[in-house]
C-alpha atoms as a printed R data frame, in Angstrom:
    type eleno elety resid chain resno       x      y        z
1   ATOM     1    CA   MET     A     1 -13.438 64.238  -61.042
2   ATOM     2    CA   ILE     A     2 -10.210 62.522  -61.828
3   ATOM     3    CA   SER     A     3  -8.274 65.748  -61.249
4   ATOM     4    CA   HIS     A     4 -10.038 66.181  -57.931
5   ATOM     5    CA   SER     A     5  -9.067 62.625  -56.925
6   ATOM     6    CA   TYR     A     6  -5.449 63.322  -57.846
7   ATOM     7    CA   ASP     A     7  -5.463 66.481  -55.689
8   ATOM     8    CA   GLU     A     8  -6.851 64.419  -52.824
9   ATOM     9    CA   LEU     A     9  -4.013 61.936  -53.301
10  ATOM    10    CA   LEU     A    10  -1.452 64.752  -53.077
11  ATOM    11    CA   LYS     A    11  -3.106 66.088  -49.918
12  ATOM    12    CA   SER     A    12  -2.926 62.623  -48.394
13  ATOM    13    CA   LYS     A    13   0.753 62.423  -49.316
14  ATOM    14    CA   HIS     A    14   1.473 65.795  -47.663
15  ATOM    15    CA   ARG     A    15  -0.431 64.709  -44.556
16  ATOM    16    CA   LEU     A    16   1.674 61.550  -44.279
17  ATOM    17    CA   ALA     A    17   4.845 63.623  -44.674
18  ATOM    18    CA   MET     A    18   3.701 65.838  -41.799
19  ATOM    19    CA   LEU     A    19   2.973 62.790  -39.631
20  ATOM    20    CA   LEU     A    20   6.442 61.414  -40.385
21  ATOM    21    CA   PHE     A    21   8.057 64.775  -39.560
22  ATOM    22    CA   PHE     A    22   6.357 64.943  -36.165
23  ATOM    23    CA   PHE     A    23   7.094 61.290  -35.412
24  ATOM    24    CA   LEU     A    24  10.834 61.463  -36.168
25  ATOM    25    CA   ASN     A    25  11.330 64.668  -34.197
26  ATOM    26    CA   SER     A    26   9.345 63.503  -31.164
27  ATOM    27    CA   ALA     A    27  11.080 60.082  -31.213
28  ATOM    28    CA   THR     A    28  14.524 61.710  -31.432
29  ATOM    29    CA   ALA     A    29  13.685 64.104  -28.584
30  ATOM    30    CA   LEU     A    30  12.369 61.229  -26.443
31  ATOM    31    CA   PHE     A    31  15.480 59.124  -27.094
32  ATOM    32    CA   SER     A    32  17.748 62.071  -26.203
33  ATOM    33    CA   MET     A    33  15.908 62.526  -22.909
34  ATOM    34    CA   ALA     A    34  16.034 58.793  -22.142
35  ATOM    35    CA   TYR     A    35  19.792 58.535  -22.819
36  ATOM    36    CA   PRO     A    36  21.358 61.882  -21.958
37  ATOM    37    CA   PRO     A    37  25.139 62.422  -22.175
38  ATOM    38    CA   GLU     A    38  27.207 61.968  -19.026
39  ATOM    39    CA   ASN     A    39  26.784 64.778  -16.478
40  ATOM    40    CA   ALA     A    40  24.026 66.383  -18.605
41  ATOM    41    CA   ALA     A    41  20.488 67.243  -17.568
42  ATOM    42    CA   PRO     A    42  18.104 64.435  -18.624
43  ATOM    43    CA   ALA     A    43  15.286 66.668  -19.795
44  ATOM    44    CA   PRO     A    44  16.423 70.134  -20.838
45  ATOM    45    CA   LEU     A    45  13.723 72.635  -21.777
46  ATOM    46    CA   PRO     A    46  14.391 72.613  -25.548
47  ATOM    47    CA   LEU     A    47  13.968 68.826  -25.743
48  ATOM    48    CA   VAL     A    48  10.820 68.957  -23.663
49  ATOM    49    CA   LEU     A    49   9.367 71.637  -25.947
50  ATOM    50    CA   ILE     A    50  10.319 69.660  -29.077
51  ATOM    51    CA   PHE     A    51   8.720 66.496  -27.728
52  ATOM    52    CA   VAL     A    52   5.536 68.218  -26.563
53  ATOM    53    CA   LEU     A    53   5.140 70.204  -29.793
54  ATOM    54    CA   CYS     A    54   5.833 67.291  -32.140
55  ATOM    55    CA   PHE     A    55   3.930 64.664  -30.166
56  ATOM    56    CA   SER     A    56   0.904 66.969  -29.960
57  ATOM    57    CA   GLY     A    57   1.187 67.679  -33.675
58  ATOM    58    CA   LEU     A    58   1.437 63.948  -34.368
59  ATOM    59    CA   ILE     A    59  -1.735 63.149  -32.419
60  ATOM    60    CA   PHE     A    60  -3.649 66.084  -33.857
61  ATOM    61    CA   SER     A    61  -2.629 65.336  -37.461
62  ATOM    62    CA   PHE     A    62  -3.412 61.642  -37.068
63  ATOM    63    CA   PHE     A    63  -7.003 62.163  -35.940
64  ATOM    64    CA   SER     A    64  -7.726 65.226  -38.041
65  ATOM    65    CA   LYS     A    65  -8.967 64.646  -41.586
66  ATOM    66    CA   LYS     A    66  -8.178 68.180  -42.726
67  ATOM    67    CA   ASN     A    67  -5.099 69.105  -44.697
68  ATOM    68    CA   TYR     A    68  -2.627 71.085  -42.583
69  ATOM    69    CA   SER     A    69   0.317 70.790  -44.978
70  ATOM    70    CA   ALA     A    70   0.302 74.592  -45.369
71  ATOM    71    CA   HIS     A    71   1.426 74.761  -41.716
72  ATOM    72    CA   LEU     A    72   4.388 72.472  -42.325
73  ATOM    73    CA   ASN     A    73   6.753 75.351  -43.066
74  ATOM    74    CA   ILE     A    74   5.828 77.066  -39.779
75  ATOM    75    CA   CYS     A    75   6.322 73.832  -37.842
76  ATOM    76    CA   SER     A    76   9.653 73.239  -39.607
77  ATOM    77    CA   ILE     A    77  11.146 76.612  -38.650
78  ATOM    78    CA   ALA     A    78   9.796 76.344  -35.088
79  ATOM    79    CA   VAL     A    79  11.233 72.862  -34.533
80  ATOM    80    CA   GLY     A    80  14.451 73.837  -36.323
81  ATOM    81    CA   LEU     A    81  14.970 76.765  -33.926
82  ATOM    82    CA   LEU     A    82  14.294 74.497  -30.939
83  ATOM    83    CA   TRP     A    83  16.906 72.006  -32.179
84  ATOM    84    CA   ALA     A    84  19.404 74.833  -32.588
85  ATOM    85    CA   TRP     A    85  18.681 75.861  -28.995
86  ATOM    86    CA   GLN     A    86  19.125 72.242  -27.858
87  ATOM    87    CA   ILE     A    87  22.472 71.934  -29.678
88  ATOM    88    CA   ALA     A    88  23.738 75.116  -28.054
89  ATOM    89    CA   PHE     A    89  22.446 73.966  -24.639
90  ATOM    90    CA   ARG     A    90  24.130 70.542  -24.853
91  ATOM    91    CA   PHE     A    91  27.336 71.947  -26.311
92  ATOM    92    CA   GLU     A    92  28.075 73.900  -23.147
93  ATOM    93    CA   ALA     A    93  27.898 70.682  -21.097
94  ATOM    94    CA   THR     A    94  29.502 68.142  -23.461
95  ATOM    95    CA   SER     A    95  31.985 69.957  -25.689
96  ATOM    96    CA   HIS     A    96  34.948 68.924  -23.523
97  ATOM    97    CA   LEU     A    97  33.758 65.278  -23.521
98  ATOM    98    CA   ASP     A    98  32.794 64.802  -27.165
99  ATOM    99    CA   LYS     A    99  34.577 66.833  -29.815
100 ATOM   100    CA   ASN     A   100  32.337 65.460  -32.568
101 ATOM   101    CA   TYR     A   101  29.084 66.428  -30.848
102 ATOM   102    CA   LEU     A   102  28.315 69.346  -33.176
103 ATOM   103    CA   LEU     A   103  28.781 67.356  -36.381
104 ATOM   104    CA   ILE     A   104  26.802 64.371  -35.058
105 ATOM   105    CA   SER     A   105  23.970 66.659  -33.968
106 ATOM   106    CA   LEU     A   106  23.881 68.401  -37.334
107 ATOM   107    CA   LEU     A   107  23.844 65.101  -39.227
108 ATOM   108    CA   SER     A   108  20.977 63.902  -37.028
109 ATOM   109    CA   ILE     A   109  18.927 66.992  -37.922
110 ATOM   110    CA   LEU     A   110  19.750 66.541  -41.609
111 ATOM   111    CA   PHE     A   111  18.708 62.890  -41.381
112 ATOM   112    CA   ILE     A   112  15.294 63.840  -40.034
113 ATOM   113    CA   SER     A   113  14.868 66.568  -42.646
114 ATOM   114    CA   ALA     A   114  15.938 64.366  -45.550
115 ATOM   115    CA   ILE     A   115  13.538 61.548  -44.660
116 ATOM   116    CA   ALA     A   116  10.472 63.533  -43.646
117 ATOM   117    CA   LEU     A   117  10.777 66.572  -45.912
118 ATOM   118    CA   SER     A   118  12.155 65.123  -49.142
119 ATOM   119    CA   ASP     A   119   9.109 66.399  -51.063
120 ATOM   120    CA   ASN     A   120   9.173 69.877  -49.541
121 ATOM   121    CA   PHE     A   121  12.422 71.703  -50.256
122 ATOM   122    CA   LEU     A   122  11.453 74.902  -48.422
123 ATOM   123    CA   ALA     A   123  10.460 73.037  -45.256
124 ATOM   124    CA   PHE     A   124  13.737 71.091  -45.427
125 ATOM   125    CA   CYS     A   125  15.736 74.346  -45.497
126 ATOM   126    CA   LEU     A   126  13.694 75.918  -42.702
127 ATOM   127    CA   HIS     A   127  14.255 72.879  -40.503
128 ATOM   128    CA   ALA     A   128  17.983 72.442  -41.192
129 ATOM   129    CA   VAL     A   129  19.318 75.996  -41.545
130 ATOM   130    CA   PRO     A   130  18.942 77.109  -37.858
131 ATOM   131    CA   SER     A   131  20.958 74.116  -36.634
132 ATOM   132    CA   THR     A   132  23.553 74.601  -39.383
133 ATOM   133    CA   LEU     A   133  24.116 78.243  -38.478
134 ATOM   134    CA   CYS     A   134  24.235 77.370  -34.784
135 ATOM   135    CA   VAL     A   135  26.868 74.654  -35.367
136 ATOM   136    CA   ILE     A   136  29.035 76.995  -37.482
137 ATOM   137    CA   PHE     A   137  28.852 79.676  -34.800
138 ATOM   138    CA   LEU     A   138  29.598 77.272  -31.901
139 ATOM   139    CA   ASP     A   139  32.496 75.768  -33.855
140 ATOM   140    CA   GLU     A   140  33.885 79.288  -34.115
141 ATOM   141    CA   PHE     A   141  34.079 78.981  -37.915
142 ATOM   142    CA   GLN     A   142  36.954 76.460  -37.688
143 ATOM   143    CA   HIS     A   143  35.409 73.768  -39.900
144 ATOM   144    CA   VAL     A   144  33.089 75.779  -42.092
145 ATOM   145    CA   SER     A   145  34.005 73.902  -45.273
146 ATOM   146    CA   ARG     A   146  33.347 70.499  -43.671
147 ATOM   147    CA   ILE     A   147  30.035 71.642  -42.212
148 ATOM   148    CA   LEU     A   148  28.899 73.292  -45.448
149 ATOM   149    CA   PHE     A   149  29.899 70.198  -47.407
150 ATOM   150    CA   SER     A   150  27.890 67.999  -45.024
151 ATOM   151    CA   VAL     A   151  24.886 70.254  -45.515
152 ATOM   152    CA   SER     A   152  25.278 71.005  -49.209
153 ATOM   153    CA   LEU     A   153  25.221 67.360  -50.370
154 ATOM   154    CA   PRO     A   154  21.722 66.560  -49.062
155 ATOM   155    CA   LEU     A   155  20.642 70.113  -49.918
156 ATOM   156    CA   ILE     A   156  21.654 69.766  -53.580
157 ATOM   157    CA   GLY     A   157  20.257 66.238  -53.720
158 ATOM   158    CA   LEU     A   158  16.963 67.350  -52.249
159 ATOM   159    CA   TRP     A   159  16.794 70.331  -54.611
160 ATOM   160    CA   LEU     A   160  17.317 68.114  -57.661
161 ATOM   161    CA   HIS     A   161  14.832 65.612  -56.271
162 ATOM   162    CA   HIS     A   162  12.351 68.432  -55.766
163 ATOM   163    CA   LEU     A   163  12.754 69.583  -59.378
164 ATOM   164    CA   MET     A   164  12.212 66.057  -60.657
165 ATOM   165    CA   LEU     A   165   9.114 65.698  -58.490
166 ATOM   166    CA   ARG     A   166   7.716 68.965  -59.799
167 ATOM   167    CA   ARG     A   167   8.261 67.913  -63.400
168 ATOM   168    CA   SER     A   168   6.781 64.512  -62.663
169 ATOM   169    CA   ASP     A   169   3.793 66.118  -60.980
170 ATOM   170    CA   GLU     A   170   3.225 68.491  -63.914
171 ATOM   171    CA   PHE     A   171   3.468 65.586  -66.352
172 ATOM   172    CA   THR     A   172   1.027 63.533  -64.263
173 ATOM   173    CA   ARG     A   173  -1.414 66.428  -64.113
174 ATOM   174    CA   ARG     A   174  -1.273 66.836  -67.890
175 ATOM   175    CA   MET     A   175  -1.824 63.111  -68.343
176 ATOM   176    CA   VAL     A   176  -4.760 63.164  -65.916
177 ATOM   177    CA   ALA     A   177  -6.249 66.174  -67.710
178 ATOM   178    CA   ASN     A   178  -5.839 64.444  -71.085
179 ATOM   179    CA   LEU     A   179  -7.385 61.244  -69.771
180 ATOM   180    CA   TYR     A   180 -10.294 63.200  -68.316
181 ATOM   181    CA   SER     A   181 -10.763 65.031  -71.621
182 ATOM   182    CA   GLU     A   182 -10.665 61.765  -73.554
183 ATOM   183    CA   ARG     A   183 -13.131 60.194  -71.162
184 ATOM   184    CA   GLU     A   184 -15.516 63.114  -71.632
185 ATOM   185    CA   LYS     A   185 -15.065 62.851  -75.387
186 ATOM   186    CA   PHE     A   186 -15.855 59.141  -75.458
187 ATOM   187    CA   SER     A   187 -18.719 59.671  -73.023
188 ATOM   188    CA   ASP     A   188 -20.202 62.231  -75.411
189 ATOM   189    CA   LEU     A   189 -19.726 59.860  -78.333
190 ATOM   190    CA   SER     A   190 -21.416 57.042  -76.432
191 ATOM   191    CA   MET     A   191 -24.490 59.264  -76.034
192 ATOM   192    CA   LEU     A   192 -24.784 59.912  -79.781
193 ATOM   193    CA   ASP     A   193 -26.263 57.758  -82.500
194 ATOM   194    CA   PRO     A   194 -23.387 57.010  -84.922
195 ATOM   195    CA   LEU     A   195 -25.573 57.205  -88.061
196 ATOM   196    CA   THR     A   196 -27.592 60.373  -87.505
197 ATOM   197    CA   GLY     A   197 -25.469 62.202  -84.915
198 ATOM   198    CA   LEU     A   198 -28.572 62.647  -82.739
199 ATOM   199    CA   TYR     A   199 -28.727 61.642  -79.081
200 ATOM   200    CA   ASN     A   200 -29.435 57.993  -78.351
201 ATOM   201    CA   ARG     A   201 -31.395 56.729  -75.354
202 ATOM   202    CA   ARG     A   202 -28.409 57.108  -73.073
203 ATOM   203    CA   GLY     A   203 -28.022 60.701  -74.198
204 ATOM   204    CA   LEU     A   204 -31.726 61.262  -73.534
205 ATOM   205    CA   GLN     A   205 -31.340 59.902  -70.010
206 ATOM   206    CA   ASN     A   206 -28.433 62.279  -69.432
207 ATOM   207    CA   LYS     A   207 -30.510 65.241  -70.646
208 ATOM   208    CA   LEU     A   208 -33.471 64.257  -68.471
209 ATOM   209    CA   GLU     A   209 -31.293 64.691  -65.370
210 ATOM   210    CA   THR     A   210 -31.002 68.434  -66.060
211 ATOM   211    CA   LEU     A   211 -34.327 68.980  -67.819
212 ATOM   212    CA   PHE     A   212 -36.370 69.699  -64.720
213 ATOM   213    CA   ASN     A   213 -34.038 72.475  -63.597
214 ATOM   214    CA   GLN     A   214 -35.468 74.470  -66.497
215 ATOM   215    CA   ALA     A   215 -38.753 76.313  -66.689
216 ATOM   216    CA   SER     A   216 -42.063 74.477  -66.997
217 ATOM   217    CA   GLY     A   217 -43.780 73.637  -70.265
218 ATOM   218    CA   HIS     A   218 -42.242 70.309  -71.283
219 ATOM   219    CA   TYR     A   219 -43.601 68.265  -74.191
220 ATOM   220    CA   VAL     A   220 -42.651 64.878  -75.591
221 ATOM   221    CA   MET     A   221 -43.070 64.197  -79.318
222 ATOM   222    CA   LEU     A   222 -42.613 60.786  -80.934
223 ATOM   223    CA   LEU     A   223 -42.170 60.624  -84.712
224 ATOM   224    CA   ASP     A   224 -42.109 57.600  -86.977
225 ATOM   225    CA   ILE     A   225 -41.281 57.408  -90.697
226 ATOM   226    CA   ASP     A   226 -44.290 56.029  -92.521
227 ATOM   227    CA   HIS     A   227 -43.930 52.644  -94.266
228 ATOM   228    CA   PHE     A   228 -40.181 52.630  -93.617
229 ATOM   229    CA   LYS     A   229 -39.953 48.826  -93.696
230 ATOM   230    CA   ALA     A   230 -41.319 48.889  -97.226
231 ATOM   231    CA   TYR     A   231 -38.806 51.610  -98.098
232 ATOM   232    CA   ASN     A   232 -35.894 49.469  -96.838
233 ATOM   233    CA   ASP     A   233 -37.198 46.328  -98.517
234 ATOM   234    CA   ASN     A   234 -37.567 47.976 -101.913
235 ATOM   235    CA   TYR     A   235 -34.839 50.635 -101.991
236 ATOM   236    CA   GLY     A   236 -32.252 48.798  -99.909
237 ATOM   237    CA   HIS     A   237 -30.730 49.499  -96.505
238 ATOM   238    CA   THR     A   238 -28.109 51.864  -97.896
239 ATOM   239    CA   MET     A   239 -30.833 54.136  -99.273
240 ATOM   240    CA   GLY     A   240 -32.719 53.614  -96.014
241 ATOM   241    CA   ASP     A   241 -29.745 54.887  -94.029
242 ATOM   242    CA   GLN     A   242 -29.479 57.923  -96.300
243 ATOM   243    CA   ALA     A   243 -33.172 58.641  -95.760
244 ATOM   244    CA   LEU     A   244 -32.722 58.360  -91.988
245 ATOM   245    CA   VAL     A   245 -29.835 60.819  -92.076
246 ATOM   246    CA   ARG     A   246 -31.819 63.350  -94.145
247 ATOM   247    CA   VAL     A   247 -34.960 63.022  -92.017
248 ATOM   248    CA   SER     A   248 -32.988 63.384  -88.773
249 ATOM   249    CA   ALA     A   249 -31.316 66.544  -90.132
250 ATOM   250    CA   ALA     A   250 -34.735 67.946  -91.113
251 ATOM   251    CA   ILE     A   251 -36.094 67.300  -87.617
252 ATOM   252    CA   ARG     A   252 -33.039 68.913  -86.047
253 ATOM   253    CA   ASP     A   253 -33.399 71.968  -88.291
254 ATOM   254    CA   ALA     A   254 -37.105 72.304  -87.569
255 ATOM   255    CA   VAL     A   255 -36.802 72.583  -83.782
256 ATOM   256    CA   ARG     A   256 -35.026 75.059  -81.531
257 ATOM   257    CA   SER     A   257 -31.439 74.633  -80.391
258 ATOM   258    CA   ARG     A   258 -32.598 74.047  -76.816
259 ATOM   259    CA   ASP     A   259 -34.810 71.099  -77.813
260 ATOM   260    CA   VAL     A   260 -33.449 67.572  -77.481
261 ATOM   261    CA   VAL     A   261 -33.737 65.351  -80.561
262 ATOM   262    CA   VAL     A   262 -33.213 61.621  -80.068
263 ATOM   263    CA   ARG     A   263 -33.102 58.652  -82.399
264 ATOM   264    CA   TYR     A   264 -35.336 56.551  -80.205
265 ATOM   265    CA   GLY     A   265 -35.529 53.439  -82.388
266 ATOM   266    CA   GLY     A   266 -34.834 52.251  -85.902
267 ATOM   267    CA   GLU     A   267 -36.987 54.806  -87.735
268 ATOM   268    CA   GLU     A   268 -38.480 56.406  -84.624
269 ATOM   269    CA   PHE     A   269 -37.437 59.790  -83.259
270 ATOM   270    CA   LEU     A   270 -38.186 61.615  -80.027
271 ATOM   271    CA   VAL     A   271 -38.203 65.366  -79.522
272 ATOM   272    CA   LEU     A   272 -38.124 66.760  -75.991
273 ATOM   273    CA   MET     A   273 -39.275 70.383  -75.874
274 ATOM   274    CA   SER     A   274 -38.869 72.684  -72.871
275 ATOM   275    CA   ASN     A   275 -40.354 76.061  -71.970
276 ATOM   276    CA   VAL     A   276 -42.974 75.928  -74.706
277 ATOM   277    CA   GLN     A   277 -46.756 76.354  -74.762
278 ATOM   278    CA   GLN     A   278 -49.197 73.823  -76.171
279 ATOM   279    CA   GLU     A   279 -49.948 75.666  -79.421
280 ATOM   280    CA   HIS     A   280 -46.239 76.153  -80.078
281 ATOM   281    CA   ALA     A   281 -45.575 72.442  -79.495
282 ATOM   282    CA   VAL     A   282 -48.294 71.591  -82.037
283 ATOM   283    CA   ARG     A   283 -46.871 74.097  -84.504
284 ATOM   284    CA   MET     A   284 -43.439 72.514  -84.040
285 ATOM   285    CA   ALA     A   285 -44.820 69.101  -84.968
286 ATOM   286    CA   GLU     A   286 -46.474 70.552  -88.081
287 ATOM   287    CA   ARG     A   287 -43.227 72.257  -89.027
288 ATOM   288    CA   ILE     A   288 -41.340 68.960  -88.741
289 ATOM   289    CA   GLN     A   289 -43.873 67.254  -90.997
290 ATOM   290    CA   ASN     A   290 -43.516 70.043  -93.555
291 ATOM   291    CA   LYS     A   291 -39.719 69.855  -93.418
292 ATOM   292    CA   VAL     A   292 -39.694 66.083  -93.949
293 ATOM   293    CA   LEU     A   293 -42.218 66.234  -96.790
294 ATOM   294    CA   GLY     A   294 -40.195 69.063  -98.326
295 ATOM   295    CA   LEU     A   295 -37.174 66.781  -98.617
296 ATOM   296    CA   ASN     A   296 -38.931 65.185 -101.587
297 ATOM   297    CA   ILE     A   297 -37.457 61.759 -100.884
298 ATOM   298    CA   PRO     A   298 -39.259 59.440 -103.368
299 ATOM   299    CA   HIS     A   299 -41.257 56.669 -101.712
300 ATOM   300    CA   LEU     A   300 -43.515 54.938 -104.232
301 ATOM   301    CA   PHE     A   301 -44.505 52.396 -101.602
302 ATOM   302    CA   ASN     A   302 -46.040 55.121  -99.451
303 ATOM   303    CA   ALA     A   303 -48.607 55.847 -102.147
304 ATOM   304    CA   GLU     A   304 -51.670 55.669  -99.884
305 ATOM   305    CA   VAL     A   305 -50.245 58.666  -98.019
306 ATOM   306    CA   SER     A   306 -47.870 60.348 -100.440
307 ATOM   307    CA   THR     A   307 -45.297 59.453 -103.060
308 ATOM   308    CA   HIS     A   308 -42.607 60.894 -100.801
309 ATOM   309    CA   VAL     A   309 -41.287 60.064  -97.334
310 ATOM   310    CA   THR     A   310 -43.586 61.330  -94.551
311 ATOM   311    CA   VAL     A   311 -43.701 61.053  -90.773
312 ATOM   312    CA   SER     A   312 -46.479 60.517  -88.266
313 ATOM   313    CA   ALA     A   313 -46.298 62.210  -84.866
314 ATOM   314    CA   GLY     A   314 -47.678 61.725  -81.373
315 ATOM   315    CA   LEU     A   315 -47.474 64.589  -78.884
316 ATOM   316    CA   ALA     A   316 -48.005 64.682  -75.113
317 ATOM   317    CA   ALA     A   317 -47.375 67.087  -72.249
318 ATOM   318    CA   LEU     A   318 -44.789 66.139  -69.635
319 ATOM   319    CA   GLU     A   319 -46.417 66.931  -66.309
320 ATOM   320    CA   GLU     A   320 -45.063 66.701  -62.755
321 ATOM   321    CA   GLY     A   321 -41.771 65.277  -64.014
322 ATOM   322    CA   ASP     A   322 -43.406 61.966  -65.015
323 ATOM   323    CA   PHE     A   323 -41.496 61.238  -68.222
324 ATOM   324    CA   ILE     A   324 -42.665 57.608  -68.405
325 ATOM   325    CA   GLN     A   325 -46.313 58.667  -68.395
326 ATOM   326    CA   ALA     A   326 -45.713 61.381  -71.004
327 ATOM   327    CA   LEU     A   327 -43.814 58.910  -73.188
328 ATOM   328    CA   GLY     A   328 -46.660 56.418  -72.937
329 ATOM   329    CA   ASN     A   329 -49.196 59.091  -73.898
330 ATOM   330    CA   ALA     A   330 -47.073 60.198  -76.853
331 ATOM   331    CA   ASP     A   331 -46.661 56.590  -77.975
332 ATOM   332    CA   THR     A   332 -50.441 56.032  -77.851
333 ATOM   333    CA   SER     A   333 -50.976 59.215  -79.866
334 ATOM   334    CA   LEU     A   334 -48.414 58.083  -82.439
335 ATOM   335    CA   TYR     A   335 -50.171 54.715  -82.709
336 ATOM   336    CA   ASN     A   336 -53.482 56.476  -83.322
337 ATOM   337    CA   ALA     A   337 -51.894 58.751  -85.920
338 ATOM   338    CA   LYS     A   338 -50.485 55.794  -87.873
339 ATOM   339    CA   ASN     A   339 -53.741 53.852  -87.660
340 ATOM   340    CA   SER     A   340 -55.639 56.890  -88.947
341 ATOM   341    CA   GLY     A   341 -53.856 57.056  -92.265
342 ATOM   342    CA   ARG     A   342 -50.322 58.234  -91.388
343 ATOM   343    CA   ASN     A   343 -48.677 61.621  -92.037
344 ATOM   344    CA   LYS     A   344 -50.783 62.948  -89.185
345 ATOM   345    CA   ILE     A   345 -50.280 64.461  -85.755
346 ATOM   346    CA   PHE     A   346 -52.230 63.196  -82.795
347 ATOM   347    CA   TYR     A   347 -52.137 64.809  -79.377
348 ATOM   348    CA   ALA     A   348 -52.619 63.114  -76.041
349 ATOM   349    CA   TRP     A   349 -55.401 65.566  -75.171
350 ATOM   350    CA   ASP     A   350 -57.408 64.658  -78.290
351 ATOM   351    CA   GLN     A   351 -60.507 62.564  -77.927
352 ATOM   352    CA   PRO     A   352 -59.991 58.911  -78.886
353 ATOM   353    CA   GLY     A   353 -60.728 58.328  -82.533
354 ATOM   354    CA   GLU     A   354 -60.440 61.996  -83.494
355 ATOM   355    CA   ILE     A   355 -58.521 62.251  -86.775
356 ATOM   356    CA   GLN     A   356 -56.155 65.124  -87.451
357 ATOM   357    CA   GLN     A   357 -55.817 66.774  -90.810
358 ATOM   358    CA   THR     A   358 -52.813 65.928  -92.946
359 ATOM   359    CA   VAL     A   359 -50.206 68.510  -93.737
360 ATOM   360    CA   GLU     A   360 -51.392 68.661  -97.349
361 ATOM   361    CA   GLU     A   361 -54.958 69.414  -96.272
362 ATOM   362    CA   LYS     A   362 -53.779 72.196  -93.967
363 ATOM   363    CA   ILE     A   363 -51.696 73.758  -96.685
364 ATOM   364    CA   ALA     A   364 -54.634 73.584  -99.106
């Protein structure tokens, strides 16, 4: 996004350079027609063509939102040839009156090129070279060194300026790319829970935006560690954090890579499953319970359920893209599972009050 914005800024800069090029050329042509030399035609054909071409280009570029900077080189050579024609045309009528006409004309062309085309070295050359060659030819090669010196100074300056701009542009692009990369990195970090490494609620929201582009068969599972407050109170928060980390890793290992695992609250987790059938979603919940129980994390204050850490689960189908409704159903199922003795799985399609078997009973 940032890179795209920077490219748009460069396009805007090129468009302004093109507007300036057309403006300076049309203004110079108009001034030359308004104040022609003595005994010279007021509106020779080359000047008329320069004014019409550049004024039309100015109007068109001003109202057009597209980027026509690629056409700048073509416009530069076309206008440069017309100026060369104009110099030759005027020279025949004024050479005996003004001996410095050729040099003044050439410097005028270089002035326009240097101001309008300072960021485009090729366009600068295409605009200035026809007039330079014309002046050398009309001068009969008498002052070649002076003419070349007059041209070479801005040419070398513009070339060095162009190199510096290119290096500056490359550096800016690298900086923009690095900033964009860092922003993406911090954005990813802001979507992760710092303790468990799972997605947080912001990460879940980000995943929901792309979830419904996938196939159907979405299920929401809420899991809660049983008697976790008692675990923290008796074992301490440091041990509680270690238990959270181990349980979150077990949940992550129990599901598929495509499933989204979220630390939804303090000891509450959410699993978002896609492209799965009902029986597979139930089997996934049972697998998570087995994985957590298999950690063998001692929990003497969970004795009415087990002497190890266990989780209760509530499962619901996500239908018609209504995540809020599915979350509410899963939360109700989780509440029923905890009120029915914990370490159980309740499903939103179960009848109210129906108690699920514990993992231990199913294994037995």
